[in-house]
Short mmCIF file of C-alpha atoms in Angstrom, two decimals:
data_model
loop_
_atom_site.label_atom_id
_atom_site.label_comp_id
_atom_site.label_asym_id
_atom_site.label_seq_id
_atom_site.Cartn_x
_atom_site.Cartn_y
_atom_site.Cartn_z
CA MET A 313 -8.67 11.03 8.90
CA LEU A 314 -5.28 9.99 10.31
CA ALA A 315 -1.84 11.39 8.40
CA GLN A 316 0.06 8.10 6.95
CA PHE A 317 3.01 7.12 8.97
CA LEU A 318 6.65 7.61 8.01
CA SER A 319 8.83 4.55 8.54
CA LEU A 320 11.75 5.20 10.66
CA LEU A 321 14.74 2.42 9.90
CA LEU A 322 17.96 2.64 10.72
CA PHE A 323 20.55 2.34 7.57
CA ALA A 324 23.68 3.87 8.92
CA GLY A 325 23.26 1.78 12.21
CA VAL A 326 24.17 -1.20 10.60
CA LEU A 327 27.90 -0.04 9.88
CA ILE A 328 30.88 -1.47 10.94
CA ALA A 329 32.94 0.23 13.14
CA THR A 330 36.72 0.92 12.54
CA ALA A 331 38.03 -2.55 12.55
CA GLN A 332 41.21 -3.63 11.51
CA LEU A 333 41.44 -4.91 7.98
CA ALA A 334 42.59 -8.21 7.41
CA VAL A 335 42.91 -9.09 3.75
CA ALA A 336 43.58 -12.54 1.96
CA GLN A 337 46.32 -11.28 -0.20
CA THR A 338 49.28 -9.53 0.86
CA PRO A 339 49.83 -5.87 0.32
CA THR A 340 52.60 -3.87 1.37
CA ALA A 341 52.71 -2.41 5.02
CA ALA A 342 52.18 1.08 3.55
CA GLU A 343 48.96 -0.16 1.01
CA LEU A 344 47.67 -1.66 4.14
CA GLY A 345 47.60 1.27 6.18
CA ARG A 346 46.72 3.69 3.55
CA SER A 347 43.61 1.35 2.94
CA GLN A 348 42.83 1.31 6.70
CA ASP A 349 42.93 5.24 6.47
CA LEU A 350 40.54 5.18 3.94
CA PHE A 351 38.19 2.92 5.78
CA GLU A 352 38.15 4.89 8.45
CA ALA A 353 37.55 8.21 6.95
CA GLY A 354 34.47 6.53 4.89
CA ASN A 355 33.18 5.62 8.28
CA ALA A 356 33.64 9.05 9.81
CA LEU A 357 32.33 10.75 6.61
CA LEU A 358 29.15 8.08 6.57
CA THR A 359 28.63 8.83 10.57
CA LYS A 360 28.65 12.70 9.76
CA GLY A 361 26.06 12.24 6.15
CA ASP A 362 28.28 12.72 3.42
CA THR A 363 27.11 9.37 2.03
CA GLN A 364 28.48 10.40 -1.42
CA GLN A 365 32.51 11.02 -0.22
CA ALA A 366 31.77 8.45 2.30
CA ALA A 367 31.27 5.59 -0.39
CA ALA A 368 34.35 7.36 -2.71
CA LYS A 369 36.76 6.57 0.50
CA TYR A 370 35.73 3.16 0.45
CA THR A 371 35.87 2.59 -3.55
CA GLU A 372 39.80 3.80 -2.81
CA ALA A 373 40.08 1.71 0.00
CA ILE A 374 38.42 -1.20 -2.13
CA SER A 375 40.98 -0.45 -5.21
CA ILE A 376 43.95 -1.40 -2.70
CA THR A 377 42.77 -4.26 -0.96
CA PRO A 378 40.17 -5.62 -3.03
CA SER A 379 40.08 -8.99 -1.20
CA GLU A 380 38.65 -7.33 2.03
CA PRO A 381 35.03 -7.43 2.80
CA LEU A 382 34.57 -4.42 4.83
CA PRO A 383 35.23 -1.93 2.68
CA TYR A 384 32.05 -3.18 0.25
CA ILE A 385 29.69 -4.02 2.93
CA ASN A 386 30.07 -0.08 4.43
CA ARG A 387 30.14 0.72 0.74
CA GLY A 388 26.97 -1.09 0.70
CA VAL A 389 25.61 0.78 3.43
CA ALA A 390 26.27 4.39 1.53
CA TYR A 391 24.72 3.02 -1.32
CA VAL A 392 21.61 2.06 -0.01
CA MET A 393 21.06 5.50 1.92
CA LEU A 394 21.82 6.86 -1.72
CA SER A 395 19.04 4.52 -3.34
CA ARG A 396 21.88 3.39 -5.41
CA PHE A 397 20.33 -0.32 -5.08
CA ALA A 398 21.71 -2.62 -7.40
CA GLU A 399 25.17 -1.27 -6.58
CA ALA A 400 24.29 -1.82 -2.93
CA LEU A 401 23.55 -5.56 -3.87
CA GLN A 402 26.57 -6.09 -5.85
CA ASP A 403 28.91 -5.18 -2.81
CA ALA A 404 26.50 -7.15 -0.73
CA ASP A 405 26.95 -10.20 -2.89
CA LYS A 406 31.24 -9.45 -3.32
CA ALA A 407 31.40 -9.02 0.58
CA LEU A 408 29.63 -12.52 0.58
CA ALA A 409 31.74 -14.27 -1.60
CA ILE A 410 34.75 -13.09 0.19
CA LEU A 411 33.12 -13.92 3.37
CA GLU A 412 32.78 -17.70 2.52
CA THR A 413 37.00 -17.89 1.66
CA GLY A 414 37.70 -17.79 5.42
CA LEU A 415 37.18 -17.38 8.94
CA TYR A 416 35.16 -13.89 9.57
CA PRO A 417 33.45 -12.50 12.12
CA THR A 418 29.80 -13.64 12.30
CA LYS A 419 28.48 -10.17 12.37
CA GLN A 420 29.92 -9.32 9.13
CA LYS A 421 27.69 -11.94 7.31
CA ALA A 422 24.78 -10.63 9.34
CA ILE A 423 25.19 -6.89 7.85
CA VAL A 424 25.40 -8.01 4.34
CA TYR A 425 22.05 -9.77 4.65
CA GLU A 426 20.92 -6.48 6.37
CA ILE A 427 21.79 -4.57 3.64
CA LYS A 428 20.08 -7.23 1.43
CA GLY A 429 17.15 -6.76 3.26
CA MET A 430 17.18 -2.92 3.42
CA VAL A 431 17.34 -3.30 -0.41
CA ALA A 432 14.50 -5.72 -0.61
CA GLN A 433 12.50 -3.40 1.80
CA ALA A 434 13.29 -0.42 -0.21
CA GLN A 435 12.05 -1.67 -3.25
CA LYS A 436 9.02 -2.80 -1.60
CA ASN A 437 9.32 -6.44 -1.74
CA GLN A 438 8.76 -6.91 1.74
CA GLN A 439 8.70 -10.99 2.39
CA LEU A 440 12.03 -10.80 0.09
CA ALA A 441 13.23 -8.15 2.76
CA ILE A 442 11.61 -10.53 6.00
CA ASP A 443 13.68 -13.46 4.48
CA TYR A 444 16.87 -11.67 4.77
CA PHE A 445 16.67 -10.17 8.30
CA SER A 446 15.96 -13.56 9.55
CA LYS A 447 18.91 -14.65 7.97
CA SER A 448 20.53 -11.89 9.91
CA LEU A 449 19.11 -13.02 12.72
CA ASP A 450 19.96 -16.11 12.90
CA LEU A 451 23.60 -14.73 12.60
CA GLU A 452 23.39 -12.05 15.52
CA PRO A 453 19.97 -12.75 17.45
CA SER A 454 20.34 -10.36 19.43
CA ASN A 455 20.73 -7.18 16.85
CA ALA A 456 17.66 -5.07 17.92
CA LYS A 457 18.02 -3.02 14.58
CA SER A 458 17.34 -6.39 12.71
CA PHE A 459 14.28 -6.89 14.70
CA LEU A 460 12.84 -3.23 14.49
CA ASN A 461 13.81 -3.60 10.47
CA ARG A 462 12.20 -7.06 10.05
CA GLY A 463 9.38 -5.29 12.03
CA ASN A 464 8.74 -2.43 9.67
CA SER A 465 8.31 -5.11 6.81
CA TYR A 466 5.65 -7.22 8.91
CA ARG A 467 3.79 -3.75 9.41
CA LEU A 468 3.92 -2.90 5.79
CA LEU A 469 2.52 -6.34 4.72
CA LYS A 470 -0.16 -5.69 7.82
CA GLN A 471 0.98 -8.51 9.42
CA PHE A 472 0.65 -6.92 12.90
CA GLU A 473 0.90 -9.59 15.39
CA PRO A 474 4.57 -10.56 13.90
CA ALA A 475 5.67 -6.71 13.77
CA MET A 476 4.35 -6.15 17.56
CA LYS A 477 6.40 -9.12 18.68
CA ASP A 478 9.63 -7.80 16.58
CA PHE A 479 9.19 -4.28 17.85
CA GLY A 480 9.06 -5.38 21.55
CA ARG A 481 11.66 -7.65 21.06
CA ALA A 482 13.94 -4.53 19.72
CA ILE A 483 12.61 -2.68 22.69
CA GLU A 484 13.91 -5.18 24.88
CA LEU A 485 17.24 -5.19 23.43
CA ASP A 486 17.77 -1.48 23.41
CA ALA A 487 15.20 0.47 24.78
CA SER A 488 16.74 3.83 23.32
CA LEU A 489 15.96 3.33 20.02
CA PRO A 490 13.12 5.84 19.30
CA HIS A 491 12.59 4.06 15.95
CA SER A 492 11.06 1.06 17.74
CA TYR A 493 8.66 2.94 19.52
CA VAL A 494 7.53 4.91 16.59
CA ASN A 495 7.12 2.01 14.11
CA ARG A 496 4.86 0.30 17.00
CA SER A 497 3.08 3.17 17.48
CA ALA A 498 1.94 3.21 14.14
CA VAL A 499 0.61 -0.82 14.50
CA HIS A 500 -1.52 0.17 17.48
CA ALA A 501 -2.93 3.13 15.07
CA SER A 502 -3.62 0.58 12.77
CA LEU A 503 -5.37 -1.13 15.32
CA LYS A 504 -7.26 1.29 16.57
CA ASN A 505 -5.64 1.69 19.59
CA PHE A 506 -4.62 4.88 19.66
CA ALA A 507 -4.27 5.27 23.62
CA ALA A 508 -1.13 3.11 23.32
CA ALA A 509 -0.13 4.44 20.01
CA LEU A 510 0.18 8.01 21.93
CA GLN A 511 2.00 6.27 24.50
CA ASP A 512 4.86 5.24 22.62
CA SER A 513 4.99 8.38 20.39
CA ASP A 514 5.67 10.29 23.46
CA GLU A 515 8.78 7.93 24.10
CA ALA A 516 9.73 8.30 20.49
CA VAL A 517 9.85 12.43 20.99
CA ARG A 518 11.27 12.26 24.55
CA LEU A 519 14.24 9.66 23.35
CA ASP A 520 14.89 12.03 20.41
CA ALA A 521 13.41 15.79 20.70
CA ASN A 522 15.45 16.36 17.27
CA ASN A 523 13.77 14.23 14.73
CA GLU A 524 11.12 15.53 12.82
CA VAL A 525 9.66 12.51 12.04
CA THR A 526 8.27 11.50 15.79
CA TYR A 527 6.20 14.84 16.14
CA TYR A 528 4.68 14.36 12.59
CA ASN A 529 3.81 10.89 13.59
CA ARG A 530 2.53 12.14 16.76
CA ALA A 531 0.47 14.44 15.42
CA GLY A 532 -1.01 12.15 13.24
CA ILE A 533 -2.46 9.84 16.44
CA TYR A 534 -3.17 13.51 17.89
CA ILE A 535 -5.52 14.00 14.65
CA ALA A 536 -7.48 10.36 15.68
CA LEU A 537 -7.97 11.29 19.25
CA GLY A 538 -9.69 14.61 17.83
CA LYS A 539 -6.32 16.44 19.65
CA TYR A 540 -6.33 19.08 17.34
CA ASN A 541 -4.68 22.00 19.10
CA GLU A 542 -1.64 19.35 19.86
CA ALA A 543 -1.64 17.84 16.92
CA LEU A 544 -0.94 21.64 14.92
CA VAL A 545 1.72 22.07 17.69
CA ASP A 546 3.47 19.17 16.63
CA TYR A 547 3.40 19.88 13.26
CA ASN A 548 4.86 23.10 13.44
CA LYS A 549 7.67 21.37 15.36
CA ALA A 550 8.24 18.99 12.50
CA ILE A 551 8.16 21.56 9.52
CA ALA A 552 10.48 24.00 11.51
CA LEU A 553 13.14 21.00 11.90
CA LYS A 554 12.81 19.97 8.58
CA PRO A 555 10.23 21.14 6.04
CA ARG A 556 8.82 18.31 3.57
CA THR A 557 6.10 18.19 1.60
CA GLU A 558 4.55 15.12 3.59
CA PHE A 559 4.47 17.08 6.96
CA PHE A 560 2.81 20.67 4.87
CA HIS A 561 0.42 18.34 3.28
CA ALA A 562 -0.80 16.65 6.44
CA ARG A 563 -0.82 19.91 8.35
CA GLY A 564 -2.93 21.13 5.38
CA LEU A 565 -5.23 18.17 5.78
CA LEU A 566 -5.25 19.48 9.73
CA TYR A 567 -6.57 22.85 8.55
CA PHE A 568 -9.29 21.57 6.18
CA ILE A 569 -10.45 19.44 8.93
CA VAL A 570 -11.05 22.05 11.16
CA GLY A 571 -12.38 24.37 8.78
CA LYS A 572 -9.48 26.54 7.67
CA TYR A 573 -9.42 26.20 4.13
CA ASP A 574 -7.32 29.16 3.20
CA LEU A 575 -4.40 27.75 5.47
CA ALA A 576 -5.25 24.24 3.85
CA ILE A 577 -4.50 25.76 0.48
CA LYS A 578 -1.40 27.61 1.54
CA ASP A 579 0.16 24.60 2.94
CA ASN A 580 -1.04 22.39 0.25
CA THR A 581 0.90 24.77 -1.90
CA GLU A 582 4.12 24.91 0.15
CA ALA A 583 3.81 20.90 -0.33
CA ILE A 584 3.71 21.44 -3.96
CA ALA A 585 6.45 23.54 -4.19
CA LEU A 586 8.50 21.23 -2.17
CA ASP A 587 7.45 18.03 -4.70
CA ALA A 588 5.61 19.06 -7.87
CA ALA A 589 4.68 15.50 -8.10
CA ASN A 590 2.78 15.30 -4.86
CA ALA A 591 -0.56 14.23 -6.12
CA HIS A 592 -2.26 14.54 -2.97
CA ALA A 593 -1.31 18.33 -2.29
CA TYR A 594 -2.67 18.62 -5.57
CA GLY A 595 -6.02 16.85 -5.23
CA ASP A 596 -6.47 18.23 -1.35
CA ARG A 597 -5.75 22.03 -2.49
CA ALA A 598 -8.46 21.17 -5.37
CA VAL A 599 -10.97 19.84 -2.40
CA ALA A 600 -9.67 23.48 -0.19
CA TYR A 601 -10.58 25.41 -3.40
CA SER A 602 -14.07 24.06 -3.81
CA LYS A 603 -14.83 24.65 -0.46
CA THR A 604 -13.83 28.39 -0.74
CA GLY A 605 -16.03 28.58 -3.82
CA ASN A 606 -13.26 28.62 -6.37
CA ASP A 607 -14.52 25.28 -8.48
CA ALA A 608 -12.05 26.86 -11.36
CA LYS A 609 -9.03 26.20 -9.65
CA ALA A 610 -10.41 22.98 -7.86
CA ILE A 611 -10.81 21.51 -11.43
CA GLU A 612 -7.68 22.16 -12.98
CA ASP A 613 -5.56 20.98 -9.74
CA ILE A 614 -7.86 17.74 -9.58
CA ARG A 615 -6.80 17.21 -13.42
CA LYS A 616 -3.06 17.79 -12.04
CA ALA A 617 -3.75 15.33 -9.74
CA LEU A 618 -5.20 12.44 -11.70
CA ALA A 619 -2.41 13.19 -14.32
CA LEU A 620 0.78 12.33 -11.83
CA ARG A 621 -1.18 9.74 -9.90
CA GLY A 622 -2.96 7.52 -12.12
CA GLU A 623 -6.20 6.56 -11.33
CA SER A 624 -8.25 7.14 -8.41
CA ALA A 625 -11.76 6.39 -7.94
CA ILE A 626 -12.07 9.01 -5.31
CA MET A 627 -10.23 11.37 -6.68
CA ARG A 628 -12.28 10.82 -10.44
CA TYR A 629 -15.73 11.47 -8.12
CA SER A 630 -14.03 14.74 -6.63
CA LEU A 631 -13.57 15.92 -10.30
CA ALA A 632 -17.30 14.67 -11.63
CA TYR A 633 -18.81 16.72 -8.47
CA PHE A 634 -16.62 19.63 -9.15
CA LEU A 635 -17.82 19.43 -12.90
CA TYR A 636 -21.54 19.04 -11.55
CA LYS A 637 -21.15 22.26 -9.42
CA THR A 638 -20.11 23.92 -11.95
CA GLY A 639 -22.98 23.30 -14.56
CA GLN A 640 -20.87 20.78 -16.90
CA PHE A 641 -23.52 17.89 -16.35
CA SER A 642 -22.75 15.92 -19.74
CA THR A 643 -18.54 16.13 -18.74
CA ALA A 644 -19.60 14.88 -15.19
CA VAL A 645 -22.01 12.00 -16.46
CA ASP A 646 -18.84 11.05 -17.99
CA GLU A 647 -16.71 11.06 -15.23
CA ALA A 648 -19.24 9.46 -12.88
CA THR A 649 -19.29 6.65 -15.25
CA LYS A 650 -15.53 6.29 -15.60
CA VAL A 651 -15.87 6.11 -11.52
CA ILE A 652 -18.51 3.48 -11.40
CA SER A 653 -16.33 1.26 -13.68
CA LEU A 654 -13.44 1.78 -11.20
CA ALA A 655 -15.38 1.42 -7.89
CA PRO A 656 -19.19 -0.64 -8.90
CA GLU A 657 -19.62 -1.17 -5.49
CA TRP A 658 -19.99 2.71 -4.46
CA GLN A 659 -23.30 4.43 -4.13
CA ALA A 660 -22.10 7.77 -4.33
CA PRO A 661 -21.09 8.04 -8.26
CA TYR A 662 -24.51 6.45 -9.07
CA ARG A 663 -26.20 9.32 -6.83
CA LEU A 664 -23.83 11.97 -8.21
CA ARG A 665 -24.86 10.63 -12.33
CA ALA A 666 -28.34 10.73 -10.97
CA ASN A 667 -28.56 14.25 -10.11
CA CYS A 668 -26.35 15.27 -13.25
CA ASN A 669 -29.39 13.59 -15.29
CA ILE A 670 -31.87 15.42 -13.47
CA LYS A 671 -30.31 18.49 -14.59
CA LEU A 672 -30.34 17.17 -18.20
CA GLY A 673 -33.76 16.34 -18.30
CA ASN A 674 -33.10 12.68 -18.51
CA GLN A 675 -35.37 11.11 -16.06
CA VAL A 676 -35.32 7.56 -17.30
CA LYS A 677 -31.42 7.51 -16.53
CA ALA A 678 -31.60 9.04 -13.49
CA LYS A 679 -34.09 6.40 -12.04
CA ALA A 680 -32.14 3.92 -12.97
CA ASP A 681 -29.22 5.07 -11.16
CA GLN A 682 -31.03 5.58 -8.12
CA ALA A 683 -32.57 2.49 -8.18
CA ALA A 684 -28.81 1.18 -8.48
CA ALA A 685 -27.84 3.24 -5.67
CA LEU A 686 -30.46 1.79 -3.36
CA LYS A 687 -29.00 -1.63 -3.90
CA LEU A 688 -25.69 -0.52 -2.50
CA SER A 689 -24.57 0.22 0.71
CA PRO A 690 -23.02 3.92 1.66
CA LYS A 691 -20.02 2.29 3.36
CA ASN A 692 -18.94 -0.03 -0.09
CA LYS A 693 -16.32 3.37 -0.51
CA PRO A 694 -13.34 2.42 -2.33
CA SER A 695 -10.16 1.69 -0.14
CA GLU A 696 -6.90 3.69 -1.12
CA SER A 697 -4.18 3.39 0.44
CA GLU A 698 -2.85 6.85 0.39
CA THR A 699 -4.33 9.48 2.84
CA PHE A 700 -6.25 12.50 1.17
CA ILE A 701 -9.49 14.48 1.32
CA SER A 702 -12.31 12.93 -0.21
CA ILE A 703 -15.74 13.97 -0.73
CA ASP A 704 -18.98 11.44 -0.33
CA LEU A 705 -21.94 13.45 -1.08
CA LEU A 706 -24.99 11.32 -0.97
CA ASN A 707 -27.46 14.59 -0.56
CA LEU A 708 -27.42 16.49 -3.54
CA GLU A 709 -30.33 16.79 -5.83
CA ASP A 710 -33.65 14.95 -4.73
CA ILE A 711 -33.77 12.32 -7.29
CA SER A 712 -37.67 11.72 -6.78
CA GLN A 713 -38.27 14.82 -8.81
#
């Protein structure tokens, strides 16, 4: 069970550094100087991570020199970082309209397309993001960060070959970016090339030893390689740098793998405390509770997980199993039936429902489920994108009884 990778993108990396404003209209010298000062103050704030205040400074600059594209461009970057995507797109379009009216550096238009690409990427429209990043690269073909961001959109679409090419090109242009190695490592991991994935992860950590995501992602590689002690060290480092819900959830998964169910419960509780909507933390804590014999809490948690996440064949199967364990056979039959409607080619819910029917004395139904199960391959397990603990029980009651 490999922890899901977190993407590392460069948002502030597209920021236009301090530049002399050159407006189409003619402000007074004092107005131009004030706008320039506000623009530079916004850049300084954005570099420090004070994104909200940076956007406010750019807004002030725009109020003085509304025909200057640079404050729109950098405010668009700030809005992306604040997840204010509609406003980011408005600024990008405004900047493009201004840029079309005169002779401006090509880099400025390239950054506008980068902003539009990042918005599309954040909104999970990866093909549109690729189109925008490609336009940016047409204008500025030596921009490593554009290759990195486009490569990540390819990766998210599982188009691994172009993703690898883009990450490789990003590294050729700028080998100092840990982001490129992290994301290429994720592609290697998806292709089950864990040795290459680990090599890239090691390089990412070497380049940025204070980035919590690099440790988190390398821990996932270590788990795939069965190096659980090393994975634990990396999860501990990631959490020490920045305690995030996904880090506690992932470490809880590791504790579950090695049989430390109490620690798995503790970490998933921490994950839930940081994000009460973390459905998979509830789901994984439920399985850990069941392993410790606390099936009442397991049922409570798995119901919360389903309420938060929406439908999931694997989680609903877990609920059916917990109900079976606690002797609630009729309700377990109902839940197993729901699982079958969601994943009709999965063998496990037929076997579980058959066992419930045996307990209820419904031998005819049990044998029908047995016959259906025998026609299915145990490999036909539903594929659900997010990582969470699943139960695949094929050896419950003897159906032949």
